[in-house]
Short mmCIF file of C-alpha atoms in Angstrom, two decimals:
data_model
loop_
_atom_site.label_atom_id
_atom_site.label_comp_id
_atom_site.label_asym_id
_atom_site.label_seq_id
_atom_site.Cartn_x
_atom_site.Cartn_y
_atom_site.Cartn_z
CA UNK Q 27 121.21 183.07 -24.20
CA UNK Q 28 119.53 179.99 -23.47
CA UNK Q 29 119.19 176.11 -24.54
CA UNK Q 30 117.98 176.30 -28.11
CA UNK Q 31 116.52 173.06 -30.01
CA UNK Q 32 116.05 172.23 -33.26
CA UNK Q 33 114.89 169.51 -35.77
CA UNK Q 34 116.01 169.58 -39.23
CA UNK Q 35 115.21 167.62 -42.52
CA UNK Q 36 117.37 167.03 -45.66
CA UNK Q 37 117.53 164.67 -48.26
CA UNK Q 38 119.30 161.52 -47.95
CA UNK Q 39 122.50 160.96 -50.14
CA UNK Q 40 124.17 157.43 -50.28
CA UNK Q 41 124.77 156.57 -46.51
CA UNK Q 42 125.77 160.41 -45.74
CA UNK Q 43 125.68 161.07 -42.23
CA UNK Q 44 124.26 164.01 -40.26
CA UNK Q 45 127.70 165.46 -39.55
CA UNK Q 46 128.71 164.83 -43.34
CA UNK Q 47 125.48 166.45 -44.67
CA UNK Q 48 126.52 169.38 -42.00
CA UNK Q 49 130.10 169.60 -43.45
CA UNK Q 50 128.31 170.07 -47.28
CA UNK Q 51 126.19 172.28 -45.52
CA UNK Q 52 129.20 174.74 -44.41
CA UNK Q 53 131.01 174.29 -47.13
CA UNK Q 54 128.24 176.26 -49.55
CA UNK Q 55 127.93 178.63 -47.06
CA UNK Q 56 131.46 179.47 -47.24
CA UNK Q 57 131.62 179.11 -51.36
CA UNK Q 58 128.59 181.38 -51.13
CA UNK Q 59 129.83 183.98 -48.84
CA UNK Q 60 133.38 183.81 -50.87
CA UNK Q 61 131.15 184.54 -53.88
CA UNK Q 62 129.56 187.34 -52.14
CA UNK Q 63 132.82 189.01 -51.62
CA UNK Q 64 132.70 188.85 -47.76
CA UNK Q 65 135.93 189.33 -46.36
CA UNK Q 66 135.52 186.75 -43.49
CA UNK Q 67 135.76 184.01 -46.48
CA UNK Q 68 139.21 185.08 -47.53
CA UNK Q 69 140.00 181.55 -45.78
CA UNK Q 70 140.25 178.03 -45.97
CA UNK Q 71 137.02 176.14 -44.77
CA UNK Q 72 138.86 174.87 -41.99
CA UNK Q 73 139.40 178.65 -40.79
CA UNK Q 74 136.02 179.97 -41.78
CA UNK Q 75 133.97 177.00 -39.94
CA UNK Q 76 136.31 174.18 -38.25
CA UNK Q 77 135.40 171.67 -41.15
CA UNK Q 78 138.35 170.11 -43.30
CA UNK Q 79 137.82 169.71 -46.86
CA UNK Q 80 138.53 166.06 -46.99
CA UNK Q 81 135.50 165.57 -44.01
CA UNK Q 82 133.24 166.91 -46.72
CA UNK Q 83 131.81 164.04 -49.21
CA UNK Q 84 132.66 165.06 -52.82
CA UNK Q 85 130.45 163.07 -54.30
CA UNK Q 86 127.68 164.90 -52.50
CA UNK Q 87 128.44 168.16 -53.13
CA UNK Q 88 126.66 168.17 -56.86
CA UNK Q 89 123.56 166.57 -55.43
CA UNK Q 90 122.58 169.09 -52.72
CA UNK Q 91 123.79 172.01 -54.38
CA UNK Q 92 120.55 172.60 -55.79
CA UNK Q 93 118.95 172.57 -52.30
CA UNK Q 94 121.14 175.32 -51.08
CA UNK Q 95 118.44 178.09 -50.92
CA UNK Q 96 117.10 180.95 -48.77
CA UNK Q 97 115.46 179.43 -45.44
CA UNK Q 98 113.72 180.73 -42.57
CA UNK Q 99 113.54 179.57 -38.69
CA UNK Q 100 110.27 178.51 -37.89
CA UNK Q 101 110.44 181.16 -35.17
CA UNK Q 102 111.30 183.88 -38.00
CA UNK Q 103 107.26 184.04 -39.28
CA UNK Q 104 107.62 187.07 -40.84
CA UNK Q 105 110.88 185.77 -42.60
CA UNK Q 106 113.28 188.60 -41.75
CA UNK Q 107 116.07 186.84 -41.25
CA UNK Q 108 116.63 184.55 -44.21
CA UNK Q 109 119.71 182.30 -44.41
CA UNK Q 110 121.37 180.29 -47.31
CA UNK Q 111 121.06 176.38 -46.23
CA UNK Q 112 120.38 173.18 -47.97
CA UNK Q 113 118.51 172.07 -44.42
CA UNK Q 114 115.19 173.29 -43.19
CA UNK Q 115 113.97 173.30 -39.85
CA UNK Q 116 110.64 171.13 -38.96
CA UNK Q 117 111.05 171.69 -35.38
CA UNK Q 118 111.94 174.52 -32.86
CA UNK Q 119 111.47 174.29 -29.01
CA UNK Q 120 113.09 176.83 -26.53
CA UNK Q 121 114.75 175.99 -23.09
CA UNK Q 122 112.38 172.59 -23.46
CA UNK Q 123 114.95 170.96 -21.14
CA UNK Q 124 112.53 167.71 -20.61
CA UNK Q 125 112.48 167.27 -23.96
CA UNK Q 126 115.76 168.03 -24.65
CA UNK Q 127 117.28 165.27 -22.17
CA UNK Q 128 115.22 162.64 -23.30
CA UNK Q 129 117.17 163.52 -27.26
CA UNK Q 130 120.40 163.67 -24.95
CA UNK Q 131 119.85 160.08 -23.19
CA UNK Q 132 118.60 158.52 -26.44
CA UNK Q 133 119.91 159.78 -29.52
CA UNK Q 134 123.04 161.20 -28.39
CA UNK Q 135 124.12 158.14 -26.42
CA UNK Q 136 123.93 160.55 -23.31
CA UNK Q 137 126.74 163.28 -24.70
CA UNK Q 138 125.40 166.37 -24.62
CA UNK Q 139 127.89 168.30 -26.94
CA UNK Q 140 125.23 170.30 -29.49
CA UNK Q 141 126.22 167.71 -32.45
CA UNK Q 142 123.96 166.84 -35.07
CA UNK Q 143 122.08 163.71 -34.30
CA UNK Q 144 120.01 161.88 -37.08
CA UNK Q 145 116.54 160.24 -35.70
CA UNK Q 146 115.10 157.61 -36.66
CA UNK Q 147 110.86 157.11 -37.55
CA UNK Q 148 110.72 154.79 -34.54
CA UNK Q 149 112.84 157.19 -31.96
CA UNK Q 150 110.30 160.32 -33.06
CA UNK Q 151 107.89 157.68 -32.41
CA UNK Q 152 108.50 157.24 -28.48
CA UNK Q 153 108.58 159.83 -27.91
CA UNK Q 154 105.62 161.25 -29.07
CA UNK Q 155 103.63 158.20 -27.61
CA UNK Q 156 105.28 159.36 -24.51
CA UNK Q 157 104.40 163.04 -24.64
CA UNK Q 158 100.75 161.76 -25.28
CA UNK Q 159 100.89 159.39 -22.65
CA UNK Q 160 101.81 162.49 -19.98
CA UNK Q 161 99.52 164.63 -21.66
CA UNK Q 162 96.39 161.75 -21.03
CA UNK Q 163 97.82 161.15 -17.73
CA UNK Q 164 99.01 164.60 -15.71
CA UNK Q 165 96.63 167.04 -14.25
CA UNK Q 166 96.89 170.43 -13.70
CA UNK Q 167 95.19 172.54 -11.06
CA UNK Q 168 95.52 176.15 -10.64
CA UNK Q 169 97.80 177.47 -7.82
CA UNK Q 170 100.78 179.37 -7.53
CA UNK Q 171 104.06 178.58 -9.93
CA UNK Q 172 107.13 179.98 -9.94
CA UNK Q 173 108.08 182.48 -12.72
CA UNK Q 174 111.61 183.76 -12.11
CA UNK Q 175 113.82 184.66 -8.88
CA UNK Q 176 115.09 187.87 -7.54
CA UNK Q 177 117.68 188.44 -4.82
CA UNK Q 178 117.23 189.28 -1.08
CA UNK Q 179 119.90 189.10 1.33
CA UNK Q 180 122.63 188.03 -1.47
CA UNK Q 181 120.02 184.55 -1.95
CA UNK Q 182 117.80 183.72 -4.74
CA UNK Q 183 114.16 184.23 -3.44
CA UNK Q 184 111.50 182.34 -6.04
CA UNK Q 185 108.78 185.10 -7.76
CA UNK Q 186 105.50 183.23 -7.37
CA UNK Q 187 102.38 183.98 -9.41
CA UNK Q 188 98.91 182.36 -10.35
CA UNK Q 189 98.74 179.90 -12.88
CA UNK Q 190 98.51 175.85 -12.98
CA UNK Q 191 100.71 173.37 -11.81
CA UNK Q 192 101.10 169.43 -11.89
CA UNK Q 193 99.07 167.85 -9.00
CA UNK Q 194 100.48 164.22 -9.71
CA UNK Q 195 104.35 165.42 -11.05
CA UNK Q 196 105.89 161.98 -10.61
CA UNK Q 197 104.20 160.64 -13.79
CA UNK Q 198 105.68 163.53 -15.66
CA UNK Q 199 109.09 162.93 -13.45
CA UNK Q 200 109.05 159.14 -14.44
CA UNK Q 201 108.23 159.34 -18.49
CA UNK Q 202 109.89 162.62 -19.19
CA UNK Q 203 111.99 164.33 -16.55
CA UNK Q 204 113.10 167.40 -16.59
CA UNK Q 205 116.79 169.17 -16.23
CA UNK Q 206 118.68 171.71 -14.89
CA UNK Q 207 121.23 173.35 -16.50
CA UNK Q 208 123.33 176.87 -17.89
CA UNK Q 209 120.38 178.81 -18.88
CA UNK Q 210 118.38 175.78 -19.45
CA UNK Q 211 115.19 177.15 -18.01
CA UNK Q 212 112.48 175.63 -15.21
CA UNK Q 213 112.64 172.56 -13.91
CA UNK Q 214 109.03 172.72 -12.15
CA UNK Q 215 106.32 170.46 -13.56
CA UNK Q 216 103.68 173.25 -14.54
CA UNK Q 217 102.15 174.55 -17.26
CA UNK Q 218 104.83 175.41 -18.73
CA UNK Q 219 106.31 171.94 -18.89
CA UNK Q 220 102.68 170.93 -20.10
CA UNK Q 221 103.24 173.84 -23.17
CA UNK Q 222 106.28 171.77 -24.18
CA UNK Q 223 104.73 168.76 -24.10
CA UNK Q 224 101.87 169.58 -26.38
CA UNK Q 225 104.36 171.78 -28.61
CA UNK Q 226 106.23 168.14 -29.19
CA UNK Q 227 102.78 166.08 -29.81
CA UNK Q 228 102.20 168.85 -32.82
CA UNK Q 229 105.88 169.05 -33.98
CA UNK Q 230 106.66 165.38 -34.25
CA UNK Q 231 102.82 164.47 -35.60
CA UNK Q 232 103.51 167.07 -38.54
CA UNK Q 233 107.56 165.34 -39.08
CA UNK Q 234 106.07 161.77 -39.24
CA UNK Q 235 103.31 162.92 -40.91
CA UNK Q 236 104.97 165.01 -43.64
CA UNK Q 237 108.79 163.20 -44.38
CA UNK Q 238 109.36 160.60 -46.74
CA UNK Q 239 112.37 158.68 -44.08
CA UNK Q 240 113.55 156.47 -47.53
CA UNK Q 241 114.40 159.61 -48.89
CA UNK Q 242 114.57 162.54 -46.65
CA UNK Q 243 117.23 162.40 -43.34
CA UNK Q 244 115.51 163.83 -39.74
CA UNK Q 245 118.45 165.79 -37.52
CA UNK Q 246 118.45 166.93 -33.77
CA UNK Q 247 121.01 169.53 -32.91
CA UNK Q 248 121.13 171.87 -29.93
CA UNK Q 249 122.63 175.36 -28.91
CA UNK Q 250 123.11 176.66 -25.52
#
């Protein structure tokens, strides 16, 4: 368990929005599992997935079906766990709570609720000039970091190990702060929270780099 994070890219159809393109999205999966003879499907689409039929865009329905193929996670690299989808991911990032609040506060209009979220060039954008800005910025200096708890006396007791933490944290706590939360992972500014930051810089280089926005929709969606 633990705050999961994703970016996704599909193609754009006539003004469809994220949660539209999700609700196509669902409804092929359940076609496709029907199909398949699964006896989960033996539904309506409202049962199998919480989507009514009329949320789903009819029109769009003939222009992604050919996109509905086998997909892997980007943290599936030896692609054992395919999955049916007409949306890839471009982006993973694990318990990246930092990064994850500043998607929350921006995109999401501060509602945390794991919806889909499309982003726009310019959002991807700040935030990437802000990862780099942290990156040019914060120093790191080895000492000891936290890495886990245990419990003595019926309290939580930090585990403490060598490694590298922040010496000037306030830059990091003013550009990209970080948050607590169920299972959302450290909040210390270390190199961990340094890992994340230079994860993003590479993720959301490649997504700028490598989608055509005219044509192509970006998505942020969280689990936890």
């Amino acid at each position: 368990m633990g705050l999961d994070m994703y970016l996704e890219r599909t193609p754009r159809f006539r003004g469809c929005t994220a949660k539209q393109i999700v609700a196509v999205n669902e409804y092929f999966d359940w076609k496709d599992a029907k199909e398949n003879g699964s006896k989960y499907a033996n539904c309506t689409l409202e049962q199998w997935c919480g989507t009514s039929y009329k949320d789903v865009p009819k029109a769009a329905i003939n222009f992604y079906k050919p996109f509905f193929v086998t997909r892997y996670g980007l943290w599936d690299t030896d692609h054992k766990y395919g999955y049916k989808s007409i949306i890839e991911d471009v982006g993973y990032w694990r318990k990246a709570n930092a990064i994850h609040k500043w998607f929350v506060d921006n995109i999401q209009d501060g509602e945390d609720d794991c919806g889909y979220y499309e982003v726009a060039p310019e959002q991807l954008e700040e935030l990437l000039n802000i990862c780099k800005l942290i990156k040019q910025k914060c120093v790191l200096k080895k000492g000891k970091i936290t890495n886990g708890y245990r419990i003595e006396n019926s309290k939580e007791v930090p585990i403490m190990e060598d490694g590298e933490y922040i010496e000037n944290p306030e830059v990091a706590a003013e550009y990209l702060p970080t948050q607590s939360g169920f299972f959302f992972g450290s909040t210390d500014y270390d190199q961990w929270y340094m890992k994340d930051i230079e994860s993003t810089i590479e993720i959301l280089t490649n997504v700028l780099k490598e989608t055509d926005f005219d044509n192509q929709i970006v998505v942020y969606t969280s689990s936890w």
